[in-house]
Short mmCIF file of C-alpha atoms in Angstrom, two decimals:
data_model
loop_
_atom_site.label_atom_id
_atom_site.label_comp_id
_atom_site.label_asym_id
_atom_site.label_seq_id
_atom_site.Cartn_x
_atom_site.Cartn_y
_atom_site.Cartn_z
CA UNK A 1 -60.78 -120.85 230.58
CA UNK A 2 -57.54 -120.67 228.67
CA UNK A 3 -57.49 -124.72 228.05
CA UNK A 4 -61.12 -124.27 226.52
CA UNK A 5 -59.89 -121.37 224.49
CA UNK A 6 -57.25 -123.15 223.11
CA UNK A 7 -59.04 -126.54 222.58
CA UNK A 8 -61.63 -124.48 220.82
CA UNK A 9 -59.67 -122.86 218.58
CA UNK A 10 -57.88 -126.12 217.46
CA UNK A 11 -61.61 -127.61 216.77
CA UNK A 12 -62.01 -124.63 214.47
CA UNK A 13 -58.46 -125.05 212.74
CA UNK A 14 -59.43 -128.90 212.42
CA UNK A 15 -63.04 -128.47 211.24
CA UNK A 16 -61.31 -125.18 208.09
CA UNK A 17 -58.97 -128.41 207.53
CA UNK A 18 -61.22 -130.72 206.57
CA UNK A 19 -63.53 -128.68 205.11
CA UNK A 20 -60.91 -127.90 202.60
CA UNK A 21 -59.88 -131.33 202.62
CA UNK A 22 -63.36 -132.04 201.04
CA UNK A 23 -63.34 -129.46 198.68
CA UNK A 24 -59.95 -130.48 196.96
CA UNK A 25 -61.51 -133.75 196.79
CA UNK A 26 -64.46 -132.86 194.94
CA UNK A 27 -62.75 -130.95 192.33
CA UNK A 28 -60.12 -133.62 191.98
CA UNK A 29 -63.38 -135.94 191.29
CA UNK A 30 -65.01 -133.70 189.11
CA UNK A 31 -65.12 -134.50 185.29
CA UNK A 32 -63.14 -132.19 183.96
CA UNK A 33 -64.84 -129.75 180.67
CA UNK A 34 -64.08 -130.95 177.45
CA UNK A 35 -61.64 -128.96 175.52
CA UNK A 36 -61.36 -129.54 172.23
CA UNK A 37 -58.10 -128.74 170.31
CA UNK A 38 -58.00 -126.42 167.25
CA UNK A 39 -57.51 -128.43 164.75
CA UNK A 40 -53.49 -128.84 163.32
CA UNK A 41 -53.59 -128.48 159.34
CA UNK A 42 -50.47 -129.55 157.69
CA UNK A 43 -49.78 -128.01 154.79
CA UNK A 44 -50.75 -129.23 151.56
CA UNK A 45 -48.46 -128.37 148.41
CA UNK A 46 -47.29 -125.38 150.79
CA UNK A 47 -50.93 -124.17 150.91
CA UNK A 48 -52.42 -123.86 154.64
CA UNK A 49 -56.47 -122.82 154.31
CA UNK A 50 -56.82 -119.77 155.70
CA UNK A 51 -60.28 -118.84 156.42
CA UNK A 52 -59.48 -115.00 156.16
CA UNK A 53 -58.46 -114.93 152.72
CA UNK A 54 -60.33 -115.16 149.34
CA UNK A 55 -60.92 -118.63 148.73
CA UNK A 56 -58.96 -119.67 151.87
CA UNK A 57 -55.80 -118.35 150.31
CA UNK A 58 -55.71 -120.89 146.87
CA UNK A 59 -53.44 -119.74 144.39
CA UNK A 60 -55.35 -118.23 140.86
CA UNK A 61 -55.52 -114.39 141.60
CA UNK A 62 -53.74 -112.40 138.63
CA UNK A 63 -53.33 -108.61 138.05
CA UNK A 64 -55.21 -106.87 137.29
CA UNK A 65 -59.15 -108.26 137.88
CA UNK A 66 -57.16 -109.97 140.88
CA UNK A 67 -59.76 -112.06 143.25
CA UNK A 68 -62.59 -112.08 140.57
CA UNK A 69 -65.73 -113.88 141.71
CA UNK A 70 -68.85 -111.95 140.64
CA UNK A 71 -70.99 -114.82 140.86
CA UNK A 72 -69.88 -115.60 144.28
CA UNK A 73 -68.49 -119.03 143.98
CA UNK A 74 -65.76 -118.32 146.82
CA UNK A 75 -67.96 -115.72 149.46
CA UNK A 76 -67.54 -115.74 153.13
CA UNK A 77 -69.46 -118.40 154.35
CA UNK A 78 -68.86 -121.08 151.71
CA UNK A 79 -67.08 -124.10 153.62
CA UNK A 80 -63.32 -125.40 152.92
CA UNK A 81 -64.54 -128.64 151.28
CA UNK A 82 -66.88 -126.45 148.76
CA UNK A 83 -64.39 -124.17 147.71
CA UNK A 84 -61.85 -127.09 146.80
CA UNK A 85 -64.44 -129.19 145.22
CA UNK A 86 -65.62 -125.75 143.19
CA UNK A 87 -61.53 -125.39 142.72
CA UNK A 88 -61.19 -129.12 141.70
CA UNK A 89 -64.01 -128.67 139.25
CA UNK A 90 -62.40 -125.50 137.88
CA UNK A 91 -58.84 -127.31 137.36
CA UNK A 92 -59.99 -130.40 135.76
CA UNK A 93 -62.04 -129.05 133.56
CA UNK A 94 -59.64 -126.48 132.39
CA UNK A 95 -57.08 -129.02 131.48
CA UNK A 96 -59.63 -130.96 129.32
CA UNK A 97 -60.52 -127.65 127.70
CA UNK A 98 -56.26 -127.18 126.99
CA UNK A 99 -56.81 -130.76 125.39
CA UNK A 100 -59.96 -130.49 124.05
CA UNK A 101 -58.61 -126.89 122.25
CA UNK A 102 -55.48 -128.98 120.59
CA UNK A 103 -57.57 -131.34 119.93
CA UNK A 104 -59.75 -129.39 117.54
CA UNK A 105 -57.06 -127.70 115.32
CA UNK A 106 -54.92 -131.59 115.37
CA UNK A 107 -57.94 -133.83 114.59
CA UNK A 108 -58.85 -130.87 111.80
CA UNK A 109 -55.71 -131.54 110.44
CA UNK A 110 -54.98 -135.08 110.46
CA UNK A 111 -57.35 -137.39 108.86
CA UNK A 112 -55.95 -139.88 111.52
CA UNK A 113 -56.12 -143.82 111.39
CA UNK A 114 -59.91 -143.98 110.94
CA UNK A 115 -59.96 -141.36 107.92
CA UNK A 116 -62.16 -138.96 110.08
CA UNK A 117 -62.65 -135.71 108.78
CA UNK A 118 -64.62 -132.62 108.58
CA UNK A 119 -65.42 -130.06 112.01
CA UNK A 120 -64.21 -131.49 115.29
CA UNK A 121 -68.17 -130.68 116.62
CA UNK A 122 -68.65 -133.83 113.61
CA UNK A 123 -66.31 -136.47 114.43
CA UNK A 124 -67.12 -138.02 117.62
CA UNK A 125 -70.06 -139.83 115.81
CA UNK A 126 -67.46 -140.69 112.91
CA UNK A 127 -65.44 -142.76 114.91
CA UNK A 128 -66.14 -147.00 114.68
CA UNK A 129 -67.73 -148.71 117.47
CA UNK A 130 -65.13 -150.47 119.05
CA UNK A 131 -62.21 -147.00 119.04
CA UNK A 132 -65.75 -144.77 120.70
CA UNK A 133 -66.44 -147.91 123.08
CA UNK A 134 -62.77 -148.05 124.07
CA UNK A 135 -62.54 -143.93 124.52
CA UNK A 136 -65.72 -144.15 126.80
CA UNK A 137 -64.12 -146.71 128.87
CA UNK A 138 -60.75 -145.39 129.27
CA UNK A 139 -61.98 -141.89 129.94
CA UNK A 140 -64.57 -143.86 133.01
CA UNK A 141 -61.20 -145.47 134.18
CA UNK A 142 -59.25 -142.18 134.71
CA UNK A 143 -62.35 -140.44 136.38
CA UNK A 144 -62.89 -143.51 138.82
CA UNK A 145 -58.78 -143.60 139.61
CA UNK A 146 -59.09 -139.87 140.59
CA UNK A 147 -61.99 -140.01 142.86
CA UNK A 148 -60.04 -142.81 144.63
CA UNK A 149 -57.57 -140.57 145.50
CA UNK A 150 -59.42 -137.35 146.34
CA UNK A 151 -62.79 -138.05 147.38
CA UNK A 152 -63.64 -139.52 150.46
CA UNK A 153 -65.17 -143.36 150.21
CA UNK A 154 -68.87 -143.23 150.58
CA UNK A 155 -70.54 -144.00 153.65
CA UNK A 156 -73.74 -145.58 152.61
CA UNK A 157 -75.28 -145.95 156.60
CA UNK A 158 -74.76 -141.94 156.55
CA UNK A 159 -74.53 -141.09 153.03
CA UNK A 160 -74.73 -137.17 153.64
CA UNK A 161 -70.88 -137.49 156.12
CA UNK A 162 -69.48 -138.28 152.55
CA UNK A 163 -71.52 -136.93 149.60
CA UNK A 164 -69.53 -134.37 148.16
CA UNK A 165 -66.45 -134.69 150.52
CA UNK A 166 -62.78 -134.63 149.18
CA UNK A 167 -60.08 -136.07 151.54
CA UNK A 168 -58.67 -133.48 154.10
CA UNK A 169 -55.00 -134.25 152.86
CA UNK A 170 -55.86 -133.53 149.28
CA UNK A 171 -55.14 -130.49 147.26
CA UNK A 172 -57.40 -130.00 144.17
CA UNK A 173 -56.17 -130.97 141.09
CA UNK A 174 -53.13 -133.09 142.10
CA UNK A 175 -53.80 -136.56 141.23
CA UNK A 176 -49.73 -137.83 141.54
CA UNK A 177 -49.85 -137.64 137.52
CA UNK A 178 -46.55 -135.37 136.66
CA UNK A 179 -44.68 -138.15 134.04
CA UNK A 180 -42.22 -135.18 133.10
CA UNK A 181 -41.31 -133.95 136.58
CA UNK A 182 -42.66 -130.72 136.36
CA UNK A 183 -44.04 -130.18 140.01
CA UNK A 184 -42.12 -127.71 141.64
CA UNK A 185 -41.37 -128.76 145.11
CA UNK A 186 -41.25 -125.23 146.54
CA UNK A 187 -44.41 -123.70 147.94
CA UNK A 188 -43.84 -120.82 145.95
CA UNK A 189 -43.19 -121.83 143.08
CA UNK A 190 -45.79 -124.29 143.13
CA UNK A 191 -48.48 -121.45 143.90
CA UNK A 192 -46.92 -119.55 140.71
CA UNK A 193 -47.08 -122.97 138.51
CA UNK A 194 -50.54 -123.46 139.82
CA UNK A 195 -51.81 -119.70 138.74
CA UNK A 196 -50.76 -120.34 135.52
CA UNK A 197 -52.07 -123.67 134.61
CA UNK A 198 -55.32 -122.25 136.02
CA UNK A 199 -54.94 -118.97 133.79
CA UNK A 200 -54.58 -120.97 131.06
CA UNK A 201 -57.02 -123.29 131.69
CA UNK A 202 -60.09 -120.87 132.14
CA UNK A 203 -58.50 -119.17 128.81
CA UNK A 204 -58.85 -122.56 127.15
CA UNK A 205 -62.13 -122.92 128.39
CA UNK A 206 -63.30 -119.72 126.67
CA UNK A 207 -61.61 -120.47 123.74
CA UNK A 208 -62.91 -124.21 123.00
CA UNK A 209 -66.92 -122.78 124.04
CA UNK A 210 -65.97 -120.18 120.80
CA UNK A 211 -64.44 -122.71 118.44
CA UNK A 212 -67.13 -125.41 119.47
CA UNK A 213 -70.12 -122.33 118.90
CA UNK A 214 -68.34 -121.23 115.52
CA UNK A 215 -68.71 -124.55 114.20
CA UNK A 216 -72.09 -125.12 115.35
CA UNK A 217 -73.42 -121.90 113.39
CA UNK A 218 -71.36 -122.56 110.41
CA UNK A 219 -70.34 -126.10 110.07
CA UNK A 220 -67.14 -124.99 109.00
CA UNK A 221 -63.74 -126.29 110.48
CA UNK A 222 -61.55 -123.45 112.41
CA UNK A 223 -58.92 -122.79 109.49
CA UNK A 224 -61.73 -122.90 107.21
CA UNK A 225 -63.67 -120.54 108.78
CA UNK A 226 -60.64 -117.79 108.76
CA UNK A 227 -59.95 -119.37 105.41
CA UNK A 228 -63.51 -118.15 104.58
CA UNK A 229 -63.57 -114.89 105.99
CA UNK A 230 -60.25 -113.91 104.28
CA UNK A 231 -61.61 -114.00 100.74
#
């Protein structure tokens, strides 16, 4: 009775064995879940998108409205890729408006090589031919050379991956153009350099809707118009 004990007891340790045996072996040959890593964003500029903060933490807040968005442009829910296309919008635009407002009081004042006069809102359709054909194209030139480098090339098999899209990599705004230098290559400074270009830029965008309104209810140029209301 004692050998059968013992023989049975090493049948049992044998059978727990290779029962494990067989378990380790399944789970060894089981496909493991897929686990997908959080995405790694590299900084752009100094600027990480932060999902938590008002427009994913993009410089342009000033004291005292601070984060002003009435309209809700910038509200929880709107994606990355919206936000910096609305932000992209916002930039370019202001800069042609800081242009556009120089513009108005130099062309005013300077008769220029084509003797064009009168209200900036009149001279577009004073300049010849060939000068308007040349502005149209070089202004089609620049806009094609920036959405080379921040929009994503179109996909036309699956044309809704790309409509819309900027490049991951790309921070509004900065097309490489900076002739003079002037990008600061601190983050914070470049935040502060970026709130004020965009201050400045809605200003001028305010400012050029007035002078271009004033001279469609008047027909008047801007110094005549102050001219006029002096007397």
């Amino acid at each position: 009775p004692s050998g059968n004990t013992v023989r049975m007891q090493s049948s049992i340790h044998s059978t727990t064995e290779d029962e494990a045996t067989e378990v380790a072996a399944e789970a060894a040959a089981a496909p493991l879940p897929d686990i997908v890593p959080e995405p790694v964003v590299a900084p752009i500029n100094g600027w990480v998108p932060n999902e938590s903060l008002p427009c994913y933490g993009l410089p342009g807040a000033l004291a005292p409205t601070g984060f002003f968005d009435p309209l809700g442009f910038a509200q929880s829910g709107i994606t990355l890729n919206e936000v910096k296309r609305n932000r992209e919008a916002e930039v370019m635009h202001g800069r042609v408006a800081m242009l556009a407002t120089v513009g108005y009081f130099a062309g005013e004042a300077i008769s220029g090589p084509f003797n064009i006069h009168g209200p900036a809102n009149d001279q577009l359709q004073q300049m010849p031919a060939p000068a308007f054909a040349f502005l149209t194209l070089s202004i089609a030139a620049a806009e094609l050379r920036r959405a080379t480098i921040g929009w994503v090339e179109p996909d036309f098999g699956d044309w809704t991956k790309t409509l819309w899209k900027l490049r991951d990599n790309y921070y509004p705004g900065d097309i490489g153009f900076d002739p003079l230098g002037l990008k600061p290559t601190n983050a914070k400074d470049f935040a502060n350099m970026q709130t004020k270009e965009i201050q400045n830029g809605r200003l001028a965008m305010l400012g050029w809707a007035g002078m271009c309104s004033q001279e469609l209810v008047n027909h008047r140029t801007i110094l005549g118009t102050i001219d006029f209301y002096q007397k």
